[in-house]
Structures are given as structure tokens and as C-alpha cells.
Amino acid sequence: MLRDITLGQYYITDSKLHRLDPRVKLAGTMIYIITLFLVKGMLGYLIAAIFFAVMVKVSRVPFRFMVRGLKAIVSVLIITGVCNLLFFNGEQKILEYGIITITLEGIENAICMTIRLIMLILGTSIMTLTTTPNDLTDGIEKSAGFLERFRIPVHEIALMMSIALRFIPILVEETNKIMKAQISRGADFESGGLIKRVKNYVPIIVPLFISAFHRASDLAMAMESRCYRTGKERTKLYPLRYRKSDYMAYTVIITYLIGMAFMKCILVYNGLNGFWTM
């Protein structure tokens, strides 16, 4: 399962999506997330899924590679669906047993929330899979540059986010190595109850934290030894510049947002806003 975590990884290939400016991909990801929360029906999710499928095709990243990242959050998806199923109040009751009441609205809400969470994770993973950590840092810094007027350390925040994303696959690999080492020494992580399993993971958590602190210390020392300093005087080896393809991508993204919002307004105006619409 640890090998299936794809968040923070960069998939090396040549595609139009890889060559786009990181600011375009950041804006596209934000708009995609907004549309997922804008719609509440299957038609809206279907349109969002079609848009996502087109982006996957353009990115040339295997869909199986993206889906692997969902294995690590299966428990979260199950808990989200069950909670919405059992604790969402509705009028059309289907099953009532003691304090448990399942309604048609609860089933619909559980399905929608689960689909929304899956598409949210998959949609966000496209940005990290097609953007290097350095480009992502530059894109965040350029996009939020206006916040420096309010004395917000934009560069430091962007660098922190980039390092955090970069450390995810490194720590996953480190965890896998520690688990193999402990298993070779006779450790058992599968048998026993919940409390025993938690205790069995202590020999993994302790060395993992120590390794993470050592890596952070080495990184900080390396940056200081190279005289790394933040500030406006810093220059870029590859400055971000918009190209014709970036403006075309902006047009596609804005058209998608306007189309979703327009369809939502039309359906609400005609009283068709529901589970099977938007």
C-alpha cells in the first residue's frame, strides 16, 4: 500500500500538459475543485469526469498509475460514505432499525460525497504528476506574489509546500525499508487486535521520525552552506513566461467553468436540480 501513494511524485514523460506553465495548472486545479463543490448531481460529476479523462489523455500519465493512489485512502472513502449514509437526515426512509435510519437522500449524498472525494484526489494528482517541485514552487510564488504587499512570506510558503510534497515519496520509501528491516527481525504487523497492531508500529514510527528529522537537518545545512537566502534579489534559471499554448489552456479552463456554472443555473431555474442532474 505504501508503494501505491502517488501524491508528490512526478511522472516523467513529454506531453502538452507537462509543458504548460505551472500557473496554468494551479489555476486549472483550483477551478476543477470549485466545480466539484459547485455540482451536486450525477450529470455534473459526469461532465467533470469527462473533462478529467481528457486531461489524463493529454497528460500521457497512465490512468492505472493515478488510481493506485486511491488504495491508500480506501478506509477514508468507506468512512465518508458510511457517515453520510447513516447521519444524513432525509424524508424518504428506506430502512429504520433502532437508532439507525437510512434514507434515500442519505444514499444519494453518500454516493455524491464519495465520488466527489475520489475525483478531488485524482484531479489534484494530475498537477503533481505533471509538474516538478521546482516549477510548482515558482508557480505558487508567481501566482500569489501580490500577497507580498501584505507582508506575507509567499516564497517561504511556496518553498515549504514544495519540500513537503517532495518529502512524501521519500518518507514512503523510507517507511518501506524500515518495515522490511523489522519484518526480517521477526516483527509482525498483521496479527492481533487493533491495540496490538498500533503497538507493533512503534518500531516503525520512532526510526521514521528520527530519519525525517535527520533529512530535514541535512537539507537545512545544505541550503545554508550554499548561501541560500530569500528575498526579491533572487533570480530564476528558467523564468516563467506565458506562451500561446498557456493562453489556449486558460481559454479551455474558463470555458469549462462558465459552462458548468451556466448549466447549473439553467437546471436550477427550471427546477431540475437533483441527484440525477447537477
PDB file of C-alpha atoms in Angstrom:
ATOM      1  CA  MET A   1       0.000   0.000   0.000  1.00  0.00           C
ATOM      2  CA  LEU A   2       2.876   2.356   0.754  1.00  0.00           C
ATOM      3  CA  ARG A   3       4.158   1.941  -2.793  1.00  0.00           C
ATOM      4  CA  ASP A   4       0.763   2.992  -4.139  1.00  0.00           C
ATOM      5  CA  ILE A   5       0.966   6.542  -2.764  1.00  0.00           C
ATOM      6  CA  THR A   6       1.371   8.798  -5.818  1.00  0.00           C
ATOM      7  CA  LEU A   7       0.932  12.195  -4.120  1.00  0.00           C
ATOM      8  CA  GLY A   8       4.059  14.299  -4.553  1.00  0.00           C
ATOM      9  CA  GLN A   9       5.509  12.107  -7.301  1.00  0.00           C
ATOM     10  CA  TYR A  10       6.445  13.456 -10.721  1.00  0.00           C
ATOM     11  CA  TYR A  11       5.770  11.231 -13.722  1.00  0.00           C
ATOM     12  CA  ILE A  12       8.476  11.798 -16.331  1.00  0.00           C
ATOM     13  CA  THR A  13       7.102  11.972 -19.858  1.00  0.00           C
ATOM     14  CA  ASP A  14       6.639  14.514 -22.635  1.00  0.00           C
ATOM     15  CA  SER A  15       3.130  15.867 -23.056  1.00  0.00           C
ATOM     16  CA  LYS A  16       1.358  19.149 -23.680  1.00  0.00           C
ATOM     17  CA  LEU A  17       0.222  19.211 -20.068  1.00  0.00           C
ATOM     18  CA  HIS A  18       3.783  18.767 -18.806  1.00  0.00           C
ATOM     19  CA  ARG A  19       4.949  21.702 -20.921  1.00  0.00           C
ATOM     20  CA  LEU A  20       2.268  24.092 -19.652  1.00  0.00           C
ATOM     21  CA  ASP A  21       3.147  26.902 -17.281  1.00  0.00           C
ATOM     22  CA  PRO A  22       2.683  25.768 -13.645  1.00  0.00           C
ATOM     23  CA  ARG A  23       0.461  28.792 -13.006  1.00  0.00           C
ATOM     24  CA  VAL A  24      -1.976  27.464 -15.602  1.00  0.00           C
ATOM     25  CA  LYS A  25      -2.067  24.061 -13.924  1.00  0.00           C
ATOM     26  CA  LEU A  26      -2.566  25.639 -10.499  1.00  0.00           C
ATOM     27  CA  ALA A  27      -5.467  27.717 -11.805  1.00  0.00           C
ATOM     28  CA  GLY A  28      -6.942  24.708 -13.584  1.00  0.00           C
ATOM     29  CA  THR A  29      -6.746  22.588 -10.441  1.00  0.00           C
ATOM     30  CA  MET A  30      -8.443  25.271  -8.351  1.00  0.00           C
ATOM     31  CA  ILE A  31     -11.229  25.699 -10.922  1.00  0.00           C
ATOM     32  CA  TYR A  32     -11.716  21.933 -11.127  1.00  0.00           C
ATOM     33  CA  ILE A  33     -12.055  21.739  -7.334  1.00  0.00           C
ATOM     34  CA  ILE A  34     -14.552  24.632  -7.371  1.00  0.00           C
ATOM     35  CA  THR A  35     -16.711  22.881  -9.971  1.00  0.00           C
ATOM     36  CA  LEU A  36     -16.695  19.661  -7.914  1.00  0.00           C
ATOM     37  CA  PHE A  37     -18.210  21.563  -4.998  1.00  0.00           C
ATOM     38  CA  LEU A  38     -20.476  23.534  -7.311  1.00  0.00           C
ATOM     39  CA  VAL A  39     -22.310  20.473  -8.621  1.00  0.00           C
ATOM     40  CA  LYS A  40     -24.302  18.025  -6.509  1.00  0.00           C
ATOM     41  CA  GLY A  41     -25.679  15.610  -9.066  1.00  0.00           C
ATOM     42  CA  MET A  42     -24.593  12.769 -11.313  1.00  0.00           C
ATOM     43  CA  LEU A  43     -24.804  14.819 -14.517  1.00  0.00           C
ATOM     44  CA  GLY A  44     -22.392  17.383 -13.120  1.00  0.00           C
ATOM     45  CA  TYR A  45     -19.982  14.679 -11.979  1.00  0.00           C
ATOM     46  CA  LEU A  46     -20.225  13.021 -15.385  1.00  0.00           C
ATOM     47  CA  ILE A  47     -19.195  16.249 -17.124  1.00  0.00           C
ATOM     48  CA  ALA A  48     -16.346  16.717 -14.628  1.00  0.00           C
ATOM     49  CA  ALA A  49     -15.263  13.109 -15.222  1.00  0.00           C
ATOM     50  CA  ILE A  50     -15.205  13.670 -18.998  1.00  0.00           C
ATOM     51  CA  PHE A  51     -13.081  16.794 -18.535  1.00  0.00           C
ATOM     52  CA  PHE A  52     -10.757  14.825 -16.237  1.00  0.00           C
ATOM     53  CA  ALA A  53     -10.493  11.971 -18.758  1.00  0.00           C
ATOM     54  CA  VAL A  54      -9.461  14.438 -21.481  1.00  0.00           C
ATOM     55  CA  MET A  55      -6.764  15.871 -19.187  1.00  0.00           C
ATOM     56  CA  VAL A  56      -5.472  12.374 -18.417  1.00  0.00           C
ATOM     57  CA  LYS A  57      -5.294  11.635 -22.144  1.00  0.00           C
ATOM     58  CA  VAL A  58      -3.392  14.861 -22.791  1.00  0.00           C
ATOM     59  CA  SER A  59      -1.010  14.280 -19.857  1.00  0.00           C
ATOM     60  CA  ARG A  60       0.011  10.790 -21.111  1.00  0.00           C
ATOM     61  CA  VAL A  61       0.106   9.603 -17.497  1.00  0.00           C
ATOM     62  CA  PRO A  62      -1.312   6.049 -17.216  1.00  0.00           C
ATOM     63  CA  PHE A  63      -4.688   6.074 -15.508  1.00  0.00           C
ATOM     64  CA  ARG A  64      -3.738   2.922 -13.576  1.00  0.00           C
ATOM     65  CA  PHE A  65      -0.832   4.829 -12.057  1.00  0.00           C
ATOM     66  CA  MET A  66      -3.231   7.514 -10.788  1.00  0.00           C
ATOM     67  CA  VAL A  67      -5.754   5.021  -9.439  1.00  0.00           C
ATOM     68  CA  ARG A  68      -3.017   3.364  -7.385  1.00  0.00           C
ATOM     69  CA  GLY A  69      -3.043   6.418  -5.124  1.00  0.00           C
ATOM     70  CA  LEU A  70      -6.629   5.665  -4.084  1.00  0.00           C
ATOM     71  CA  LYS A  71      -5.652   2.400  -2.402  1.00  0.00           C
ATOM     72  CA  ALA A  72      -4.082   4.294   0.495  1.00  0.00           C
ATOM     73  CA  ILE A  73      -7.341   6.131   1.266  1.00  0.00           C
ATOM     74  CA  VAL A  74      -9.857   3.323   0.842  1.00  0.00           C
ATOM     75  CA  SER A  75     -10.622   3.457   4.576  1.00  0.00           C
ATOM     76  CA  VAL A  76     -11.280   7.209   4.343  1.00  0.00           C
ATOM     77  CA  LEU A  77     -13.655   6.667   1.423  1.00  0.00           C
ATOM     78  CA  ILE A  78     -15.531   3.947   3.314  1.00  0.00           C
ATOM     79  CA  ILE A  79     -15.842   6.063   6.470  1.00  0.00           C
ATOM     80  CA  THR A  80     -17.030   9.065   4.438  1.00  0.00           C
ATOM     81  CA  GLY A  81     -19.678   7.010   2.650  1.00  0.00           C
ATOM     82  CA  VAL A  82     -20.927   5.272   5.810  1.00  0.00           C
ATOM     83  CA  CYS A  83     -21.127   8.517   7.816  1.00  0.00           C
ATOM     84  CA  ASN A  84     -23.109  10.274   5.085  1.00  0.00           C
ATOM     85  CA  LEU A  85     -25.318   7.212   4.716  1.00  0.00           C
ATOM     86  CA  LEU A  86     -26.208   6.915   8.408  1.00  0.00           C
ATOM     87  CA  PHE A  87     -26.199  10.511   9.629  1.00  0.00           C
ATOM     88  CA  PHE A  88     -27.788  12.416   6.742  1.00  0.00           C
ATOM     89  CA  ASN A  89     -31.374  13.364   7.531  1.00  0.00           C
ATOM     90  CA  GLY A  90     -33.932  12.752   4.832  1.00  0.00           C
ATOM     91  CA  GLU A  91     -37.652  12.365   4.314  1.00  0.00           C
ATOM     92  CA  GLN A  92     -37.846   9.153   2.273  1.00  0.00           C
ATOM     93  CA  LYS A  93     -36.959   6.418   4.753  1.00  0.00           C
ATOM     94  CA  ILE A  94     -35.768   3.088   3.368  1.00  0.00           C
ATOM     95  CA  LEU A  95     -34.606   1.273   6.490  1.00  0.00           C
ATOM     96  CA  GLU A  96     -35.072   2.046  10.177  1.00  0.00           C
ATOM     97  CA  TYR A  97     -33.548  -0.164  12.846  1.00  0.00           C
ATOM     98  CA  GLY A  98     -33.162   1.314  16.313  1.00  0.00           C
ATOM     99  CA  ILE A  99     -31.113   4.492  16.110  1.00  0.00           C
ATOM    100  CA  ILE A 100     -30.036   3.673  12.559  1.00  0.00           C
ATOM    101  CA  THR A 101     -32.105   5.295   9.838  1.00  0.00           C
ATOM    102  CA  ILE A 102     -31.217   5.022   6.173  1.00  0.00           C
ATOM    103  CA  THR A 103     -32.961   7.375   3.789  1.00  0.00           C
ATOM    104  CA  LEU A 104     -32.937   7.785   0.034  1.00  0.00           C
ATOM    105  CA  GLU A 105     -31.382  11.230   0.447  1.00  0.00           C
ATOM    106  CA  GLY A 106     -28.656   9.705   2.630  1.00  0.00           C
ATOM    107  CA  ILE A 107     -27.792   7.126  -0.032  1.00  0.00           C
ATOM    108  CA  GLU A 108     -27.646   9.806  -2.706  1.00  0.00           C
ATOM    109  CA  ASN A 109     -25.495  12.065  -0.533  1.00  0.00           C
ATOM    110  CA  ALA A 110     -23.135   9.193   0.334  1.00  0.00           C
ATOM    111  CA  ILE A 111     -22.674   8.368  -3.359  1.00  0.00           C
ATOM    112  CA  CYS A 112     -22.085  12.006  -4.283  1.00  0.00           C
ATOM    113  CA  MET A 113     -19.595  12.649  -1.473  1.00  0.00           C
ATOM    114  CA  THR A 114     -17.617   9.504  -2.275  1.00  0.00           C
ATOM    115  CA  ILE A 115     -17.460  10.361  -5.980  1.00  0.00           C
ATOM    116  CA  ARG A 116     -16.501  13.941  -5.161  1.00  0.00           C
ATOM    117  CA  LEU A 117     -13.648  12.818  -2.900  1.00  0.00           C
ATOM    118  CA  ILE A 118     -12.323  10.368  -5.498  1.00  0.00           C
ATOM    119  CA  MET A 119     -12.409  12.947  -8.278  1.00  0.00           C
ATOM    120  CA  LEU A 120     -10.877  15.562  -5.979  1.00  0.00           C
ATOM    121  CA  ILE A 121      -7.869  13.362  -5.245  1.00  0.00           C
ATOM    122  CA  LEU A 122      -7.439  12.215  -8.846  1.00  0.00           C
ATOM    123  CA  GLY A 123      -7.835  15.746 -10.209  1.00  0.00           C
ATOM    124  CA  THR A 124      -5.272  17.142  -7.784  1.00  0.00           C
ATOM    125  CA  SER A 125      -2.808  14.342  -8.531  1.00  0.00           C
ATOM    126  CA  ILE A 126      -2.582  15.440 -12.185  1.00  0.00           C
ATOM    127  CA  MET A 127      -0.940  18.694 -11.092  1.00  0.00           C
ATOM    128  CA  THR A 128       1.766  16.989  -9.016  1.00  0.00           C
ATOM    129  CA  LEU A 129       2.336  14.232 -11.581  1.00  0.00           C
ATOM    130  CA  THR A 130       2.905  16.724 -14.412  1.00  0.00           C
ATOM    131  CA  THR A 131       4.760  19.454 -12.501  1.00  0.00           C
ATOM    132  CA  THR A 132       8.225  19.273 -10.972  1.00  0.00           C
ATOM    133  CA  PRO A 133       8.647  20.533  -7.380  1.00  0.00           C
ATOM    134  CA  ASN A 134      10.764  23.471  -8.590  1.00  0.00           C
ATOM    135  CA  ASP A 135       8.170  24.518 -11.156  1.00  0.00           C
ATOM    136  CA  LEU A 136       5.409  24.126  -8.580  1.00  0.00           C
ATOM    137  CA  THR A 137       7.289  26.402  -6.172  1.00  0.00           C
ATOM    138  CA  ASP A 138       7.815  29.021  -8.878  1.00  0.00           C
ATOM    139  CA  GLY A 139       4.164  28.806  -9.926  1.00  0.00           C
ATOM    140  CA  ILE A 140       2.849  29.278  -6.387  1.00  0.00           C
ATOM    141  CA  GLU A 141       5.260  32.153  -5.785  1.00  0.00           C
ATOM    142  CA  LYS A 142       4.287  33.917  -9.019  1.00  0.00           C
ATOM    143  CA  SER A 143       0.545  33.325  -8.599  1.00  0.00           C
ATOM    144  CA  ALA A 144       0.462  34.588  -5.001  1.00  0.00           C
ATOM    145  CA  GLY A 145       3.098  37.307  -5.480  1.00  0.00           C
ATOM    146  CA  PHE A 146       0.582  40.065  -4.761  1.00  0.00           C
ATOM    147  CA  LEU A 147       0.343  38.859  -1.151  1.00  0.00           C
ATOM    148  CA  GLU A 148       3.844  40.176  -0.504  1.00  0.00           C
ATOM    149  CA  ARG A 149       2.305  43.635  -0.304  1.00  0.00           C
ATOM    150  CA  PHE A 150       0.620  42.454   2.874  1.00  0.00           C
ATOM    151  CA  ARG A 151       3.983  41.198   4.226  1.00  0.00           C
ATOM    152  CA  ILE A 152       3.084  37.567   3.697  1.00  0.00           C
ATOM    153  CA  PRO A 153       6.207  35.427   3.019  1.00  0.00           C
ATOM    154  CA  VAL A 154       4.982  33.947  -0.256  1.00  0.00           C
ATOM    155  CA  HIS A 155       8.343  32.494  -1.281  1.00  0.00           C
ATOM    156  CA  GLU A 156       8.836  30.744   2.056  1.00  0.00           C
ATOM    157  CA  ILE A 157       5.316  29.290   1.971  1.00  0.00           C
ATOM    158  CA  ALA A 158       5.766  28.061  -1.611  1.00  0.00           C
ATOM    159  CA  LEU A 159       9.134  26.519  -0.750  1.00  0.00           C
ATOM    160  CA  MET A 160       7.670  24.828   2.328  1.00  0.00           C
ATOM    161  CA  MET A 161       4.805  23.317   0.309  1.00  0.00           C
ATOM    162  CA  SER A 162       7.179  22.124  -2.390  1.00  0.00           C
ATOM    163  CA  ILE A 163       9.532  20.462   0.112  1.00  0.00           C
ATOM    164  CA  ALA A 164       6.569  18.847   1.901  1.00  0.00           C
ATOM    165  CA  LEU A 165       5.312  17.336  -1.363  1.00  0.00           C
ATOM    166  CA  ARG A 166       8.810  16.196  -2.284  1.00  0.00           C
ATOM    167  CA  PHE A 167       9.293  14.515   1.089  1.00  0.00           C
ATOM    168  CA  ILE A 168       6.151  12.372   0.776  1.00  0.00           C
ATOM    169  CA  PRO A 169       7.596   9.766  -1.644  1.00  0.00           C
ATOM    170  CA  ILE A 170      10.940   9.877   0.205  1.00  0.00           C
ATOM    171  CA  LEU A 171       9.306   9.110   3.560  1.00  0.00           C
ATOM    172  CA  VAL A 172       7.151   6.411   1.966  1.00  0.00           C
ATOM    173  CA  GLU A 173      10.258   4.727   0.614  1.00  0.00           C
ATOM    174  CA  GLU A 174      11.965   5.090   3.998  1.00  0.00           C
ATOM    175  CA  THR A 175       8.943   3.551   5.745  1.00  0.00           C
ATOM    176  CA  ASN A 176       9.009   0.615   3.351  1.00  0.00           C
ATOM    177  CA  LYS A 177      12.697  -0.004   4.102  1.00  0.00           C
ATOM    178  CA  ILE A 178      12.132   0.158   7.874  1.00  0.00           C
ATOM    179  CA  MET A 179       9.189  -2.256   7.651  1.00  0.00           C
ATOM    180  CA  LYS A 180      11.242  -4.765   5.662  1.00  0.00           C
ATOM    181  CA  ALA A 181      14.077  -4.482   8.180  1.00  0.00           C
ATOM    182  CA  GLN A 182      11.707  -5.043  11.114  1.00  0.00           C
ATOM    183  CA  ILE A 183       9.988  -7.981   9.387  1.00  0.00           C
ATOM    184  CA  SER A 184      13.374  -9.592   8.780  1.00  0.00           C
ATOM    185  CA  ARG A 185      13.913  -9.343  12.557  1.00  0.00           C
ATOM    186  CA  GLY A 186      10.657 -11.170  13.242  1.00  0.00           C
ATOM    187  CA  ALA A 187       8.227  -8.261  13.621  1.00  0.00           C
ATOM    188  CA  ASP A 188       4.552  -8.997  12.918  1.00  0.00           C
ATOM    189  CA  PHE A 189       2.282  -6.187  11.698  1.00  0.00           C
ATOM    190  CA  GLU A 190      -0.744  -8.225  10.644  1.00  0.00           C
ATOM    191  CA  SER A 191      -1.839 -10.406  13.569  1.00  0.00           C
ATOM    192  CA  GLY A 192      -3.543  -9.302  16.785  1.00  0.00           C
ATOM    193  CA  GLY A 193      -6.207  -6.779  17.615  1.00  0.00           C
ATOM    194  CA  LEU A 194      -6.251  -3.064  16.873  1.00  0.00           C
ATOM    195  CA  ILE A 195      -4.336  -2.047  20.012  1.00  0.00           C
ATOM    196  CA  LYS A 196      -1.663  -4.677  19.415  1.00  0.00           C
ATOM    197  CA  ARG A 197      -1.223  -3.602  15.809  1.00  0.00           C
ATOM    198  CA  VAL A 198      -0.783   0.014  16.885  1.00  0.00           C
ATOM    199  CA  LYS A 199       1.891  -1.068  19.380  1.00  0.00           C
ATOM    200  CA  ASN A 200       3.606  -3.127  16.680  1.00  0.00           C
ATOM    201  CA  TYR A 201       4.002   0.010  14.550  1.00  0.00           C
ATOM    202  CA  VAL A 202       6.005   1.808  17.259  1.00  0.00           C
ATOM    203  CA  PRO A 203       9.317   0.285  15.993  1.00  0.00           C
ATOM    204  CA  ILE A 204       8.500   1.886  12.625  1.00  0.00           C
ATOM    205  CA  ILE A 205       7.299   5.297  13.769  1.00  0.00           C
ATOM    206  CA  VAL A 206      10.275   6.060  16.033  1.00  0.00           C
ATOM    207  CA  PRO A 207      13.063   5.446  13.466  1.00  0.00           C
ATOM    208  CA  LEU A 208      10.925   7.106  10.772  1.00  0.00           C
ATOM    209  CA  PHE A 209      10.680  10.315  12.809  1.00  0.00           C
ATOM    210  CA  ILE A 210      14.399  10.214  13.562  1.00  0.00           C
ATOM    211  CA  SER A 211      15.181   9.738   9.859  1.00  0.00           C
ATOM    212  CA  ALA A 212      12.827  12.581   8.896  1.00  0.00           C
ATOM    213  CA  PHE A 213      14.490  14.974  11.354  1.00  0.00           C
ATOM    214  CA  HIS A 214      17.935  13.952  10.078  1.00  0.00           C
ATOM    215  CA  ARG A 215      16.864  14.585   6.479  1.00  0.00           C
ATOM    216  CA  ALA A 216      15.393  17.966   7.398  1.00  0.00           C
ATOM    217  CA  SER A 217      18.589  18.910   9.233  1.00  0.00           C
ATOM    218  CA  ASP A 218      20.766  17.842   6.298  1.00  0.00           C
ATOM    219  CA  LEU A 219      18.583  19.799   3.882  1.00  0.00           C
ATOM    220  CA  ALA A 220      18.746  22.949   6.024  1.00  0.00           C
ATOM    221  CA  MET A 221      22.528  22.617   6.380  1.00  0.00           C
ATOM    222  CA  ALA A 222      22.923  22.117   2.630  1.00  0.00           C
ATOM    223  CA  MET A 223      20.838  25.213   1.882  1.00  0.00           C
ATOM    224  CA  GLU A 224      22.849  27.299   4.377  1.00  0.00           C
ATOM    225  CA  SER A 225      26.191  26.040   3.049  1.00  0.00           C
ATOM    226  CA  ARG A 226      25.128  27.203  -0.429  1.00  0.00           C
ATOM    227  CA  CYS A 227      24.226  30.645   0.974  1.00  0.00           C
ATOM    228  CA  TYR A 228      20.540  30.215   0.259  1.00  0.00           C
ATOM    229  CA  ARG A 229      18.652  33.376   1.185  1.00  0.00           C
ATOM    230  CA  THR A 230      15.131  34.523   0.423  1.00  0.00           C
ATOM    231  CA  GLY A 231      14.308  37.913  -0.990  1.00  0.00           C
ATOM    232  CA  LYS A 232      13.456  39.862  -4.123  1.00  0.00           C
ATOM    233  CA  GLU A 233      17.056  39.806  -5.336  1.00  0.00           C
ATOM    234  CA  ARG A 234      16.768  36.093  -6.182  1.00  0.00           C
ATOM    235  CA  THR A 235      16.728  35.238  -9.876  1.00  0.00           C
ATOM    236  CA  LYS A 236      15.461  32.199 -11.756  1.00  0.00           C
ATOM    237  CA  LEU A 237      17.419  29.982 -14.101  1.00  0.00           C
ATOM    238  CA  TYR A 238      14.240  29.438 -16.137  1.00  0.00           C
ATOM    239  CA  PRO A 239      11.870  32.417 -15.622  1.00  0.00           C
ATOM    240  CA  LEU A 240       8.192  31.666 -16.118  1.00  0.00           C
ATOM    241  CA  ARG A 241       6.771  33.143 -19.298  1.00  0.00           C
ATOM    242  CA  TYR A 242       3.362  32.563 -20.802  1.00  0.00           C
ATOM    243  CA  ARG A 243       3.212  31.064 -24.259  1.00  0.00           C
ATOM    244  CA  LYS A 244       0.444  30.676 -26.797  1.00  0.00           C
ATOM    245  CA  SER A 245      -0.417  27.200 -25.501  1.00  0.00           C
ATOM    246  CA  ASP A 246      -0.834  28.602 -21.974  1.00  0.00           C
ATOM    247  CA  TYR A 247      -3.372  31.174 -23.127  1.00  0.00           C
ATOM    248  CA  MET A 248      -5.229  28.467 -25.022  1.00  0.00           C
ATOM    249  CA  ALA A 249      -5.273  26.338 -21.874  1.00  0.00           C
ATOM    250  CA  TYR A 250      -6.671  29.287 -19.898  1.00  0.00           C
ATOM    251  CA  THR A 251      -9.422  29.605 -22.505  1.00  0.00           C
ATOM    252  CA  VAL A 252     -10.334  25.925 -22.142  1.00  0.00           C
ATOM    253  CA  ILE A 253     -10.387  26.133 -18.336  1.00  0.00           C
ATOM    254  CA  ILE A 254     -12.516  29.284 -18.228  1.00  0.00           C
ATOM    255  CA  THR A 255     -14.888  27.842 -20.842  1.00  0.00           C
ATOM    256  CA  TYR A 256     -15.280  24.710 -18.702  1.00  0.00           C
ATOM    257  CA  LEU A 257     -16.044  26.804 -15.597  1.00  0.00           C
ATOM    258  CA  ILE A 258     -18.544  29.048 -17.393  1.00  0.00           C
ATOM    259  CA  GLY A 259     -20.221  26.034 -18.999  1.00  0.00           C
ATOM    260  CA  MET A 260     -20.658  24.244 -15.672  1.00  0.00           C
ATOM    261  CA  ALA A 261     -21.973  27.384 -13.958  1.00  0.00           C
ATOM    262  CA  PHE A 262     -24.360  28.120 -16.849  1.00  0.00           C
ATOM    263  CA  MET A 263     -25.765  24.578 -16.874  1.00  0.00           C
ATOM    264  CA  LYS A 264     -26.172  24.738 -13.105  1.00  0.00           C
ATOM    265  CA  CYS A 265     -28.136  28.000 -13.343  1.00  0.00           C
ATOM    266  CA  ILE A 266     -30.351  26.691 -16.153  1.00  0.00           C
ATOM    267  CA  LEU A 267     -31.215  23.492 -14.278  1.00  0.00           C
ATOM    268  CA  VAL A 268     -31.906  25.334 -11.026  1.00  0.00           C
ATOM    269  CA  TYR A 269     -34.100  27.854 -12.866  1.00  0.00           C
ATOM    270  CA  ASN A 270     -36.136  25.025 -14.407  1.00  0.00           C
ATOM    271  CA  GLY A 271     -36.395  23.193 -11.081  1.00  0.00           C
ATOM    272  CA  LEU A 272     -34.293  20.234 -12.265  1.00  0.00           C
ATOM    273  CA  ASN A 273     -31.585  20.469  -9.630  1.00  0.00           C
ATOM    274  CA  GLY A 274     -31.358  16.994  -8.089  1.00  0.00           C
ATOM    275  CA  PHE A 275     -29.425  13.762  -7.777  1.00  0.00           C
ATOM    276  CA  TRP A 276     -29.549  12.918 -11.482  1.00  0.00           C
ATOM    277  CA  THR A 277     -28.809  16.449 -12.704  1.00  0.00           C
ATOM    278  CA  MET A 278     -26.428  18.967 -11.150  1.00  0.00           C
TER     279      MET A 278
END
